[in-house]
Every structure is written in structure tokens, then in C-alpha cells.
Coordinates of C-alpha atoms and ligand atoms in Angstrom, one line a residue:
Chain A
M110 CA 19.0 3.7 -12.7
S111 CA 21.9 2.5 -9.8
L112 CA 22.1 5.5 -7.6
L113 CA 19.3 8.4 -6.5
R114 CA 21.4 11.0 -6.7
Q115 CA 19.5 13.2 -5.0
R116 CA 19.1 17.2 -6.2
R117 CA 18.2 19.8 -3.8
P118 CA 14.7 21.6 -4.9
V119 CA 15.0 24.6 -6.6
V120 CA 11.9 26.2 -5.0
G121 CA 13.4 29.4 -4.4
T122 CA 16.7 29.7 -5.8
G123 CA 15.5 32.5 -7.7
S124 CA 15.4 30.7 -10.8
G125 CA 11.9 31.6 -11.1
R126 CA 10.4 27.9 -12.3
L127 CA 8.0 28.4 -10.5
L128 CA 6.7 31.8 -12.1
D129 CA 6.6 30.2 -15.7
Q130 CA 3.7 28.3 -14.8
E131 CA 0.3 30.8 -13.9
P132 CA -0.1 30.1 -10.8
A133 CA -3.1 28.7 -9.5
D134 CA -5.9 30.8 -8.6
A135 CA -6.0 31.1 -5.0
A136 CA -9.6 30.3 -3.2
G137 CA -10.7 32.2 -0.1
V138 CA -12.7 29.8 2.4
R139 CA -15.8 30.9 4.2
L140 CA -17.1 28.7 7.3
R141 CA -20.0 29.6 8.9
E142 CA -21.5 28.0 12.1
V143 CA -20.2 24.6 11.1
S144 CA -21.6 21.7 13.4
K145 CA -20.6 18.2 13.6
T146 CA -21.7 14.9 15.6
F147 CA -20.2 12.0 15.1
S148 CA -22.9 9.3 16.1
R149 CA -22.0 6.7 17.7
R150 CA -24.2 3.2 18.8
R151 CA -26.1 3.4 21.9
R152 CA -24.3 6.0 23.3
P153 CA -24.7 10.1 22.9
G154 CA -23.0 10.7 19.8
R155 CA -20.1 12.7 20.5
T156 CA -19.5 16.2 19.1
A157 CA -17.1 17.5 17.3
L158 CA -17.3 21.2 16.0
D159 CA -20.1 23.1 17.7
G160 CA -20.8 26.6 15.6
V161 CA -17.4 27.1 13.7
S162 CA -17.3 30.1 12.0
L163 CA -14.0 31.2 9.8
D164 CA -13.0 33.0 7.3
V165 CA -9.6 32.5 4.5
E166 CA -8.3 34.9 2.5
P167 CA -7.7 33.7 -0.9
G168 CA -3.9 33.2 -0.6
E169 CA -3.5 33.4 3.2
F170 CA -1.9 31.0 5.1
L171 CA -3.9 29.8 8.2
C172 CA -2.5 28.2 10.7
L173 CA -5.4 25.7 12.8
L174 CA -4.2 25.1 16.5
G175 CA -6.2 23.3 19.3
P176 CA -5.8 20.5 22.0
S177 CA -6.0 17.2 21.2
G178 CA -9.2 16.1 20.1
C179 CA -11.1 19.8 19.2
G180 CA -12.3 18.5 16.0
K181 CA -9.1 20.6 13.3
S182 CA -8.8 17.0 11.9
T183 CA -12.4 17.0 11.9
L184 CA -12.4 20.8 9.9
L185 CA -10.1 19.5 7.5
N186 CA -11.8 16.2 6.5
I187 CA -15.0 18.0 5.9
L188 CA -13.1 20.8 4.1
A189 CA -11.8 18.6 1.5
G190 CA -15.4 17.1 1.2
F191 CA -14.4 13.4 3.3
V192 CA -16.8 14.0 5.7
P193 CA -20.5 16.0 5.2
A194 CA -21.2 19.1 8.3
D195 CA -24.2 18.8 10.1
S196 CA -25.2 22.5 9.8
G197 CA -23.6 25.6 9.0
E198 CA -22.0 27.2 5.6
V199 CA -18.8 25.6 4.1
L200 CA -17.6 27.5 1.4
V201 CA -14.5 27.2 -0.9
G202 CA -14.0 29.9 -3.4
G203 CA -17.5 30.6 -3.4
R204 CA -18.9 27.6 -3.6
P205 CA -20.2 25.1 -1.3
V206 CA -18.1 22.2 -0.9
T207 CA -20.3 18.6 -1.9
G208 CA -17.5 16.1 -2.0
P209 CA -13.2 15.7 -2.5
G210 CA -11.9 17.5 -5.5
P211 CA -8.9 18.4 -7.3
D212 CA -10.0 22.3 -6.2
R213 CA -8.4 21.0 -3.0
G214 CA -5.2 19.7 -2.8
V215 CA -4.8 17.2 0.6
L216 CA -1.7 16.2 2.3
F217 CA -2.0 14.2 4.9
Q218 CA 0.0 13.0 8.4
T219 CA 1.5 10.0 6.0
P220 CA 2.4 10.6 2.3
M221 CA 0.1 8.5 1.5
L222 CA 1.9 7.7 -1.7
F223 CA 0.3 4.3 -4.2
S224 CA 3.0 2.2 -3.7
W225 CA 2.4 0.2 -7.0
L226 CA 3.5 3.6 -8.5
T227 CA 6.9 5.5 -9.5
T228 CA 7.0 9.3 -8.3
W229 CA 6.0 9.9 -11.9
Q230 CA 2.9 7.7 -12.0
N231 CA 2.3 8.9 -8.4
V232 CA 2.8 12.6 -9.6
L233 CA 0.1 12.0 -13.0
Y234 CA -2.0 10.3 -11.0
G235 CA -4.6 13.0 -10.4
P236 CA -4.7 14.0 -14.4
K237 CA -4.9 10.1 -15.4
A238 CA -7.4 9.4 -13.3
R239 CA -8.9 12.7 -15.0
G240 CA -8.5 11.5 -18.3
T241 CA -6.5 15.3 -19.0
L242 CA -3.1 14.1 -19.6
T243 CA -2.3 16.1 -22.3
P244 CA 1.7 16.8 -22.9
Q245 CA 1.6 19.8 -21.2
V246 CA 0.8 17.7 -18.5
H247 CA 3.8 16.0 -18.9
E248 CA 5.8 18.9 -19.2
E249 CA 4.6 21.0 -15.5
A250 CA 5.2 17.3 -14.3
E251 CA 8.5 17.8 -15.0
R252 CA 8.9 20.6 -13.4
L253 CA 7.7 20.0 -10.6
L254 CA 9.5 17.1 -10.2
E255 CA 12.1 19.6 -10.5
T256 CA 10.6 21.8 -7.8
V257 CA 10.7 20.0 -5.5
G258 CA 14.3 18.0 -5.7
L259 CA 12.7 14.8 -7.7
A260 CA 14.2 15.2 -11.2
D261 CA 16.2 12.3 -10.4
A262 CA 13.8 10.2 -8.3
R263 CA 11.0 9.7 -11.0
D264 CA 11.4 6.0 -11.6
A265 CA 11.7 5.5 -8.2
Y266 CA 9.1 3.9 -5.9
P267 CA 8.4 5.4 -2.7
H268 CA 9.4 3.0 -0.5
E269 CA 13.4 3.8 -2.3
L270 CA 12.3 7.4 -1.5
S271 CA 13.1 8.8 2.5
G272 CA 10.9 10.3 4.7
G273 CA 10.8 14.3 3.0
M274 CA 11.2 13.1 -0.2
R275 CA 8.0 10.8 0.2
H276 CA 6.7 14.4 1.4
R277 CA 7.8 16.2 -1.6
A278 CA 6.5 13.6 -3.8
A279 CA 3.0 14.1 -2.7
F280 CA 3.4 17.8 -2.9
A281 CA 4.0 17.0 -6.4
R282 CA 1.0 15.2 -7.1
V283 CA -1.2 17.4 -5.2
L284 CA 0.4 21.0 -7.2
I285 CA -0.3 19.0 -11.0
N286 CA -4.0 20.1 -10.6
R287 CA -3.7 23.2 -9.4
P288 CA -5.3 23.6 -6.6
G289 CA -6.9 26.5 -4.8
V290 CA -6.7 25.5 -1.4
L291 CA -3.7 23.4 0.4
L292 CA -5.5 21.2 3.3
M293 CA -2.7 20.1 5.3
D294 CA -3.4 18.1 8.7
E295 CA -0.2 18.2 10.6
P296 CA 1.9 16.9 7.5
F297 CA 5.3 17.0 9.2
G298 CA 4.0 15.8 12.5
A299 CA 5.4 12.2 11.9
L300 CA 8.9 13.8 10.7
D301 CA 12.0 14.0 12.5
A302 CA 13.4 17.7 13.4
I303 CA 15.7 18.6 11.1
T304 CA 13.5 17.1 8.0
R305 CA 10.8 18.8 9.3
A306 CA 12.6 21.5 9.5
A307 CA 13.6 21.3 6.1
M308 CA 10.2 20.7 4.8
Q309 CA 9.0 23.6 6.6
R310 CA 11.0 25.8 4.9
F311 CA 10.3 24.2 1.4
L312 CA 6.8 24.9 1.9
L313 CA 7.0 28.1 3.1
E314 CA 8.8 29.3 -0.2
L315 CA 6.4 27.9 -2.4
W316 CA 3.8 29.2 -0.8
Q317 CA 5.8 32.9 -1.4
Q318 CA 6.1 31.6 -4.4
Q319 CA 2.9 30.2 -5.9
R320 CA 0.3 31.6 -3.3
M321 CA -2.4 29.2 -3.0
T322 CA -4.2 29.8 -0.2
I323 CA -3.3 27.2 3.2
V324 CA -4.8 25.9 5.7
F325 CA -2.2 24.2 7.7
V326 CA -3.5 21.7 11.1
T327 CA -0.7 21.3 13.6
H328 CA -0.3 21.5 17.6
D329 CA 3.0 23.0 17.4
V330 CA 2.8 26.8 18.7
E331 CA 6.2 27.6 16.6
E332 CA 5.4 25.8 13.5
A333 CA 2.2 27.8 13.5
T334 CA 3.8 31.2 14.2
L335 CA 6.5 30.4 11.7
L336 CA 4.3 29.5 8.7
G337 CA 1.0 31.3 9.2
D338 CA -0.4 34.4 8.3
R339 CA -2.8 34.2 11.1
V340 CA -3.0 31.4 13.5
C341 CA -7.0 30.0 14.6
V342 CA -7.0 28.9 17.7
L343 CA -10.1 26.1 18.6
S344 CA -11.6 25.5 21.9
G345 CA -13.0 22.9 23.1
P346 CA -13.3 19.7 22.6
P347 CA -15.7 19.9 21.0
G348 CA -14.6 22.7 19.1
G349 CA -15.0 26.6 18.4
T350 CA -13.6 29.4 17.2
K351 CA -11.6 30.7 20.6
A352 CA -9.3 33.5 18.8
V353 CA -7.4 34.2 15.2
I354 CA -4.1 35.5 16.2
D355 CA -2.2 37.5 13.5
I356 CA 1.1 37.1 12.8
D357 CA 2.7 40.2 11.8
L358 CA 6.2 38.5 11.6
R359 CA 8.2 40.1 8.2
R360 CA 8.0 37.8 4.9
P361 CA 10.0 36.3 3.8
R362 CA 10.6 34.2 6.9
S363 CA 13.2 31.8 7.9
Y364 CA 14.3 29.7 10.1
D365 CA 16.5 32.6 11.5
D366 CA 13.2 34.3 13.0
T367 CA 12.4 31.7 15.2
E368 CA 15.2 33.7 17.5
T369 CA 14.1 37.4 17.1
L370 CA 12.2 38.8 20.0
E371 CA 9.2 39.6 17.7
F372 CA 9.1 35.5 17.4
V373 CA 8.8 35.1 20.9
N374 CA 6.1 37.8 21.9
A375 CA 3.8 36.4 18.9
K376 CA 4.4 32.5 20.3
R377 CA 4.0 33.3 23.7
R378 CA 0.6 35.2 22.3
I379 CA -0.8 32.5 21.2
R380 CA -0.2 30.4 24.2
E381 CA -1.3 32.4 26.4
V382 CA -4.8 32.3 23.6
L383 CA -4.2 28.2 24.3
E384 CA -4.1 28.2 27.9
R385 CA -6.8 30.8 28.9
Chain B
M240 CA 17.1 35.3 3.1
T241 CA 18.7 31.6 3.2
A242 CA 16.5 30.0 0.2
T243 CA 19.4 29.2 -1.8
E244 CA 21.1 26.7 1.2
V245 CA 19.1 23.4 1.6
P246 CA 19.8 21.6 4.6
Q247 CA 21.8 18.6 4.6
A248 CA 19.2 16.1 6.0
V249 CA 17.2 17.0 2.5
S250 CA 19.8 16.9 -0.1
A251 CA 22.0 14.3 1.2
V252 CA 19.7 11.8 1.4
T253 CA 20.2 9.5 -1.1
G254 CA 19.0 5.6 -1.8
V255 CA 21.9 3.6 -3.3
R256 CA 20.4 0.4 -4.6
P257 CA 22.1 -2.9 -3.1
P258 CA 23.5 -5.0 -5.6
R259 CA 20.1 -7.2 -5.9
R260 CA 21.8 -9.4 -8.8
R261 CA 24.7 -10.6 -6.5
R262 CA 22.3 -11.3 -3.5
S263 CA 19.9 -13.1 -5.6
W264 CA 22.2 -15.3 -7.0
R265 CA 23.8 -15.7 -4.0
R266 CA 19.9 -17.4 -3.1
V267 CA 20.0 -20.1 -5.4
W268 CA 23.8 -21.1 -5.1
M269 CA 22.7 -21.4 -1.6
G270 CA 19.4 -23.4 -2.3
V271 CA 21.3 -25.2 -4.4
L272 CA 24.2 -26.0 -1.7
A273 CA 21.6 -27.2 0.8
L274 CA 20.0 -29.3 -1.6
A275 CA 23.6 -31.2 -2.1
L276 CA 23.9 -31.8 1.7
T277 CA 21.1 -33.1 2.2
G278 CA 21.2 -35.9 -0.9
V279 CA 25.0 -36.2 0.7
V280 CA 23.5 -36.6 4.3
W281 CA 20.8 -39.7 2.3
Q282 CA 23.4 -41.3 0.6
I283 CA 25.6 -41.9 3.6
A284 CA 22.6 -42.8 5.6
A285 CA 21.2 -46.0 2.7
V286 CA 24.8 -47.4 2.4
L287 CA 24.8 -47.3 5.9
I288 CA 21.3 -48.9 6.3
G289 CA 21.7 -51.3 3.0
D290 CA 18.1 -51.9 2.8
S291 CA 16.9 -50.3 -0.7
V292 CA 13.6 -51.1 0.7
T293 CA 13.9 -49.3 3.8
L294 CA 16.3 -46.7 2.1
P295 CA 17.2 -46.0 -1.2
T296 CA 20.4 -44.7 -2.6
V297 CA 20.5 -41.2 -4.1
P298 CA 21.8 -42.8 -7.7
E299 CA 18.7 -46.0 -7.0
T300 CA 16.3 -42.6 -6.9
A301 CA 17.4 -41.1 -9.6
R302 CA 18.0 -43.8 -12.3
T303 CA 13.7 -45.2 -10.7
F304 CA 12.6 -41.2 -11.7
V305 CA 14.0 -41.3 -15.2
K306 CA 13.5 -44.7 -15.8
Y307 CA 9.6 -44.2 -15.0
L308 CA 8.9 -40.8 -16.9
S309 CA 8.5 -42.6 -19.5
T310 CA 7.8 -46.1 -18.2
P311 CA 4.1 -46.6 -16.9
Y312 CA 3.3 -48.5 -13.0
P313 CA 1.9 -50.5 -12.6
E314 CA 3.0 -51.9 -16.4
V315 CA -1.2 -52.8 -16.5
Q316 CA -3.2 -50.5 -17.2
G317 CA -0.9 -47.9 -15.5
K318 CA 1.0 -44.1 -16.1
T319 CA 4.0 -43.0 -17.1
L320 CA 5.2 -40.3 -13.7
V321 CA 4.6 -37.4 -16.7
E322 CA 0.7 -38.5 -17.0
D323 CA 0.4 -38.6 -13.6
A324 CA 1.7 -35.7 -12.7
L325 CA -0.4 -34.2 -15.8
I326 CA -3.0 -35.2 -14.7
S327 CA -2.8 -33.8 -10.5
T328 CA -1.3 -30.5 -12.1
G329 CA -4.8 -30.5 -14.3
R330 CA -6.9 -31.0 -11.5
I331 CA -5.2 -28.5 -9.2
L332 CA -5.4 -26.2 -11.6
A333 CA -8.9 -26.4 -12.8
G334 CA -9.7 -26.5 -8.8
F335 CA -7.5 -23.5 -7.8
V336 CA -8.7 -21.4 -10.4
L337 CA -12.5 -22.0 -9.5
G338 CA -11.6 -21.6 -6.0
T339 CA -9.5 -18.5 -6.7
V340 CA -12.5 -16.6 -8.8
A341 CA -14.8 -17.4 -6.8
G342 CA -13.1 -16.4 -3.6
L343 CA -11.9 -12.7 -5.4
L344 CA -15.7 -12.5 -5.8
L345 CA -17.1 -13.7 -2.3
G346 CA -14.4 -11.5 -0.6
A347 CA -15.3 -8.5 -2.8
S348 CA -19.1 -8.6 -2.0
M349 CA -18.2 -9.2 1.7
A350 CA -16.1 -5.9 1.7
G351 CA -18.7 -3.5 -0.3
V352 CA -22.1 -5.5 0.9
R353 CA -22.5 -4.9 4.4
L354 CA -25.1 -8.1 4.2
V355 CA -23.4 -10.2 2.4
R356 CA -20.0 -9.8 5.5
E357 CA -22.7 -10.2 7.7
L358 CA -24.0 -13.9 6.2
A359 CA -21.2 -15.4 4.9
D360 CA -18.5 -14.5 8.4
P361 CA -19.9 -17.3 9.7
L362 CA -20.1 -19.8 7.1
I363 CA -16.6 -18.6 6.2
G364 CA -15.8 -18.8 10.1
V365 CA -17.3 -22.8 10.0
M366 CA -15.5 -24.2 6.9
R367 CA -11.6 -22.6 6.9
P368 CA -10.6 -25.0 10.0
L369 CA -12.2 -27.9 8.9
P370 CA -9.0 -30.0 7.0
P371 CA -10.6 -30.7 2.9
I372 CA -9.6 -34.0 3.3
A373 CA -12.4 -34.9 6.0
F374 CA -14.8 -34.3 3.1
I375 CA -13.4 -36.6 0.2
P376 CA -16.0 -39.7 1.2
L377 CA -18.7 -37.5 0.8
L378 CA -17.9 -36.2 -2.1
V379 CA -16.8 -39.5 -3.1
V380 CA -20.7 -40.4 -2.8
W381 CA -21.6 -37.5 -4.8
F382 CA -19.6 -37.4 -7.4
G383 CA -18.0 -40.7 -8.2
I384 CA -13.9 -41.3 -8.2
G385 CA -13.7 -39.2 -11.3
E386 CA -12.2 -36.1 -12.3
V387 CA -15.4 -33.8 -10.7
S388 CA -14.8 -34.9 -7.0
K389 CA -11.0 -33.7 -6.6
V390 CA -11.7 -30.4 -8.5
A391 CA -14.4 -29.9 -5.7
L392 CA -12.4 -30.8 -3.2
I393 CA -9.2 -28.5 -4.2
F394 CA -12.6 -25.9 -5.1
F395 CA -13.8 -26.1 -1.5
G396 CA -9.8 -25.7 0.1
V397 CA -8.8 -22.2 -1.6
L398 CA -12.3 -21.1 -1.7
P399 CA -12.3 -19.8 2.2
V400 CA -8.4 -19.0 1.7
V401 CA -8.7 -16.8 -0.8
T402 CA -11.9 -15.5 0.3
I403 CA -9.9 -14.3 3.8
A404 CA -7.3 -13.1 2.1
T405 CA -9.2 -11.0 -0.1
L406 CA -11.4 -9.4 2.8
G407 CA -8.3 -8.9 4.7
A408 CA -6.6 -6.7 2.2
L409 CA -9.3 -5.1 0.9
D410 CA -10.0 -4.3 4.6
A411 CA -6.1 -3.3 5.5
V412 CA -6.5 -0.2 2.5
P413 CA -6.4 3.1 4.4
A414 CA -9.5 4.8 4.3
E415 CA -6.5 8.2 4.0
L416 CA -5.7 6.5 0.4
L417 CA -9.0 6.4 -0.8
H418 CA -9.6 9.8 0.4
A419 CA -6.1 10.8 -1.1
S420 CA -7.6 9.6 -4.7
R421 CA -10.5 11.0 -4.4
S422 CA -9.4 14.4 -4.1
L423 CA -7.1 14.1 -6.6
G424 CA -9.8 13.8 -8.7
A425 CA -10.7 10.1 -9.2
S426 CA -14.2 9.3 -9.4
P427 CA -15.4 6.8 -6.7
V428 CA -15.5 3.9 -9.7
Y429 CA -12.1 4.4 -10.7
T430 CA -10.7 5.1 -7.2
M431 CA -12.2 1.4 -6.0
L432 CA -10.4 -0.1 -9.3
H433 CA -7.4 1.6 -9.1
V434 CA -6.5 2.3 -5.6
R435 CA -8.8 0.0 -3.0
L436 CA -8.7 -3.1 -5.5
R437 CA -4.9 -2.3 -6.6
A438 CA -3.8 -1.9 -3.1
A439 CA -5.3 -5.3 -2.3
V440 CA -3.2 -7.3 -5.2
P441 CA -0.2 -8.3 -3.3
G442 CA -1.8 -9.8 0.0
V443 CA -4.3 -11.5 -2.1
I444 CA -1.4 -13.4 -3.9
T445 CA -0.3 -14.3 -0.7
G446 CA -3.4 -15.9 0.3
M447 CA -3.0 -17.5 -3.4
R448 CA 0.2 -19.3 -2.5
I449 CA -1.7 -20.4 1.1
A450 CA -4.1 -22.2 -0.8
M451 CA -1.9 -23.6 -3.5
G452 CA -0.3 -25.2 0.0
G453 CA -3.4 -27.0 0.8
A454 CA -4.3 -27.7 -2.7
W455 CA -1.4 -30.2 -2.7
T456 CA -2.2 -31.8 0.0
S457 CA -5.8 -32.2 -0.6
I458 CA -5.5 -33.3 -3.9
I459 CA -2.3 -36.3 -2.9
A460 CA -4.7 -37.3 -0.6
A461 CA -7.9 -37.5 -2.3
E462 CA -5.7 -39.5 -5.3
M463 CA -4.4 -42.4 -2.1
I464 CA -8.4 -42.8 -1.1
A465 CA -9.5 -42.7 -4.8
A466 CA -8.6 -42.5 -8.0
T467 CA -7.1 -44.3 -10.8
G468 CA -4.5 -42.3 -11.7
G469 CA -2.1 -39.0 -10.3
V470 CA 0.9 -38.2 -8.3
G471 CA -0.6 -39.9 -5.3
F472 CA -2.1 -43.0 -6.6
L473 CA 1.4 -43.7 -8.1
I474 CA 3.0 -43.5 -4.9
L475 CA 0.1 -45.6 -2.3
Q476 CA 0.9 -47.9 -5.7
A477 CA 4.4 -48.0 -5.4
G478 CA 4.1 -48.5 -1.0
N479 CA 1.6 -51.4 -1.8
Y480 CA 4.6 -52.9 -3.9
L481 CA 7.6 -51.8 -1.5
Q482 CA 8.9 -50.2 -4.1
T483 CA 10.1 -47.5 -2.0
P484 CA 12.3 -45.7 -5.2
L485 CA 8.9 -44.8 -7.1
I486 CA 7.5 -43.7 -3.9
F487 CA 10.7 -41.1 -3.0
S488 CA 10.4 -40.4 -7.0
G489 CA 6.5 -39.7 -6.8
I490 CA 7.5 -37.3 -3.5
A491 CA 10.5 -35.2 -5.4
E492 CA 8.0 -34.8 -8.3
I493 CA 5.6 -33.2 -5.8
A494 CA 8.4 -30.9 -4.8
V495 CA 9.4 -29.9 -7.6
L496 CA 5.4 -29.0 -9.2
G497 CA 5.1 -27.3 -6.3
F498 CA 8.1 -25.7 -6.0
A499 CA 7.7 -24.0 -9.3
F500 CA 3.5 -23.3 -9.0
D501 CA 4.7 -21.2 -5.7
G502 CA 7.5 -20.1 -7.4
L503 CA 5.2 -18.6 -10.6
L504 CA 3.2 -17.3 -7.8
R505 CA 6.0 -15.4 -5.9
L506 CA 7.1 -14.0 -9.6
L507 CA 3.7 -12.5 -9.9
L508 CA 4.1 -11.0 -6.3
R509 CA 6.8 -9.7 -7.5
L510 CA 5.3 -7.6 -10.7
A511 CA 2.1 -6.6 -8.5
D512 CA 3.7 -5.5 -5.8
P513 CA 7.4 -3.5 -5.8
T514 CA 8.4 -3.6 -2.1
V515 CA 9.4 -7.1 -2.6
R516 CA 11.3 -6.8 -5.7
R517 CA 14.9 -7.8 -3.7
Ligands
LIG265 N1 -14.9 8.9 12.2 C1 -14.6 9.3 13.7 N2 -16.2 8.5 14.6 C2 -16.4 9.1 15.9 N3 -16.4 10.2 16.6 C3 -15.1 10.6 15.5 C4 -14.4 10.4 14.7 N4 -13.2 11.3 14.5 C5 -13.2 12.0 15.1 N5 -14.4 12.2 15.9 C6 -14.5 12.5 17.5 O1 -14.4 13.7 17.3 C7 -13.7 14.3 17.9 C8 -12.6 15.2 17.5 O2 -11.7 14.5 16.3 P1 -10.1 14.9 15.6 O3 -10.0 14.1 14.9 O4 -11.5 16.3 14.4 O5 -9.6 15.7 16.8 P2 -7.7 16.6 16.5 O6 -8.5 17.7 16.6 O7 -7.7 16.3 15.2 O8 -7.3 15.8 17.4 P3 -5.6 15.5 17.0 O9 -5.7 16.9 17.5 O10 -5.2 14.2 18.0 O11 -5.6 14.9 15.9 C9 -12.5 13.3 18.9 O12 -13.7 13.5 20.4 C10 -12.8 12.1 18.0 O13 -13.3 11.1 19.0
LIG266 MG1 -6.5 15.5 13.9

């Protein structure tokens, strides 16, 4: 392959590709009085979360917003099962979270692809690690690469991809597991403005077809307003739920909506809560 | 809905691969050219000096090199250049393989077990700055001037370098990469083997390359001090009899062997790390 030609992502082009496969069963999230304190040597521990309660409906797009250090990443890590909560109830799809699992797809601020594997091998990593590689999985991986617009880059290594392409490869790697929940921690924070807008649009179109539950951490009010069904504003530090704001803008949303009056009003409502 | 238009930034980002073949050939030719220029400068200097003991000419050195590939030196109980090279290479390989395996095991257990790290850290810290050749007399007292002392010398030179490289490479694997693997459904053991250890491989190979350079220094020194064969021994003998062309032949042989071994390790690195394949 001498050239990485780039086909555009086919999500939302009306080809209905993602609809060929049964959509994943979206799972709800339930948090009750979740607390977390990080112990530190010879100093009093640092309380990151102080009694957070939150419900996320199956198929809902929830944005977590809050000042730096208020425990957004900690909350997401608890949901992902990377760190245990000290107390409180953490349920995903009705089951308590005890550790990481493929039912909850995680997307990090950087794509965290395996640099020694090609795009194709990265996408198949999960099924291979679990020993569930079948011809159907291969077919689905091909479909997914098409979906995220990386069909031509399947044999390229991560360092040969652009920033946006890497993020889309990370999406495909997670989606092959058909997670009920997507957990994202400022996933587009490190991208330039144009790529970021493209990824937001990509995510919206993906979600509008697949309807999995999404918990999306951001500290960008505009991003939260554009993407979320609801925005949960955390107070702190230490973090607690300050308010949950409904964003009742029409769906499907696109970048053009950011200039409408309703959008600006919704942004203002969030900002008022943030500054309260 | 504007779903059908995809922004330029995403659709137009194309990665055109550079013409790798041509660039690597260019590197080879530049290397050959640099060597040839060195040879020219050497030849001019040798002709100007006009004394073969101080600096032999290039053809004379080449003739000597070819002759002693099959002729033993010293004539009585001596060995050919090929035999000496095999002896030195054997010692290096034995010590290097043993030292690398031990360094990998030690570095990996230091990365995984807190107690091992706390115990081994100060020892490695003390051992690393010591030049291995300081131990030659001690090793000769313990093991005599046979093969064991040479292999032990290489071993103790390679061990701390590979240990530190392994530990550093394992520590440098970001926690999020391991988290990514776990949340994709991989078990802790699978994650350990396929992500943490795998991600550390390039760093370990780089450590092995550094250790290999040090190993040649140690083995030549050891062969000059206490040995009856090997390239170091040959160079010392040639020096004692003012056989300068043969000294240069021995040095050239070390250069070729060192280059070959480093090339093998570089090849290994290219296989292990796609980002250096250019
Ligand atoms: N591993 C850790 N050890 C000790 N303290 C930690 C650890 N992780 C987080 N903290 C502390 O917990 C608090 C919340 O951190 P967290 O990373 O969740 O914040 P955040 O809301 O994600 O901030 P940002 O918006 O800057 O990413 C911070 O005060 C931080 O110092
Ligand atoms: Mg954070």
C-alpha cells in the first residue's frame, strides 16, 4: 500500500450500514451516594467524590461538566471499574461494577491504540483477547472500519494515522464489543478545533444510529450543549451533583444549531449553574 | 441535517508514505562514501609519513588482513583472525545471552514486586557506574584465565544495563494503555503479556544495544590482560612485535563484528517497533 487514501466515514449517510447489525442493548447507569477518597502518605486523604448520585437512562447521552479537579475522571474510572468506590452504589445495566469489562467501552483523552498492532489488529484486540474470534466478528470488524471511514487504513499502524483517524480507530476497537455504555473522558480535548468538530459530528451520528448509553466528560459548555440529552454539573472539589439540566433541543442536532437562540439560551443556563 | 457532508479535515487527511526504499539506499551509499573518504585520508597520511610501523598504507593493511584470515599469528601456537573472531564472539554471545536473560527477569520482577525493587535498586545503582573491567583481576583470581572469567565479565557488564532498560520500559507503559486492554475484555494475565510486556520490548532492545557496545569493550580488555586467544589477545601480540598492519586488521575485525551485531539488534528493533520502520 503506497497511499493511505481516505474514504469518508459512512455513518449517517443513509446507507443504514450500522442498522444491519442488531443494536447493542443500551444499559442504564445508577449511582447512589458514591464517595471516593484518595489516601496520601502522612497527609489527610483527598476527597475526590463526596456522595454523588445520578441516574442515566438506557440510550441516553449524558454529559458530565464541572471545574477542574472536581472528580469527573474519578467518577468515570469508577464506572469503568478501574478504581473501586469507597462507598455507595454503582450499577451499570442493573449489575454492580466490580472491575473493567467489555460491556462498558472506554474512550480516553488520547486514543490509546496499541502501537505495535495495525488498525485491523487493534479493532480485533478485544474479541481475540476473549477468545471469541469468529468469521462473523471479522465481518463486523470490516463493517465497522467502513463505518468509521478507515477501510483503506486497515493495515496501517497507529503512527501512520492522523489524530482524527486514530480516534475513529479507537471507536471501532470499542464498538466491536457492542458495549451497552460508552464512557468518554474528554475524548476530543486534545484535538484541533476542526478535527474536534468532525469527531463531535461523527459521534452524534453514531449515537443516533446505535443508541447506546453515553457518559461524556467535558469541560466545554458548548460541547455539552451540542451533544447531551442532559448535562450533569458537578460541584466541588470534592465533587457532588450540583444540578442536572435538561437540554431539550431538537434531535438530530448538527453544528448549524449552535447559532440558534435556543442553543445559546441552553448554554447560558448551564453557565449560570456552573458559576453559582 | 448535514450528515452527508463530511468535513475536509477528516476526509482529506491523507498519509502519503515516503519512498522508503530510495531513502534507505541513499543511507547505504552515504555510509560507503564516508568510509571511502576515510580510506583516502588514511592513504594520503600513510604515504606522507612513509613509515609502515607508525601508519601502514591501506593496501598493506588489506593484504595483512587477508593473509592472516588463514595464517596463524604468532606463528607458534597462534590463531588465525577467523579463529580469534570466533573465540571473542563465542564469549560475547554466552555472556550476553545469560546477562540479557538475567536482566530481563530481574527488571521484570523489580517492576512487578515492590520488595524486589527496593532490594535490587540500590545494588543496581552501585553496580552500574562501575566499569566491568575493574573486575578482571578479581575474576581471574576466582575463575582463572579460562572461558568462565570472560563470560562472567560480560555477564556482569550486561546485567545492570538490561535490568535498568527493562525496568524503565515497563514503568513507562501508561496505566491507561493497560486500562484500555482490560476494558476491552482482556484478562489481567493477557494484558500483562500482550500489552505491558509487549509495549516494553522496544525499550529493552535499545538497552541490549547499549549493553552490546559495552560487552565489546570489556571482552577486548579482558583478552589483552588475561587470555591465550581472541581478537584482544591478537592485537596485544601484534603490538608487542610492532606489527601495526595486524593491529589495524584486528581493529577492523572488531568494527565489522560490532557493526554486524548491532545490525542484528537493529533488525530486531524494526521487527518489534513499527514506528522505527523507515
Ligand atoms: N490516583 C490519584 N491519587 C491521588 N489523588 C487523586 C488521584 N486521582 C485523582 N486524584 C485527586 O482527585 C481529585 C479529582 O480528580 P479528577 O482527575 O477526577 O478530576 P477531574 O474532574 O477529572 O479534573 P480535570 O477536569 O482537570 O480532568 C483531584 O483533586 C485529584 O488530585
Ligand atoms: Mg479529568
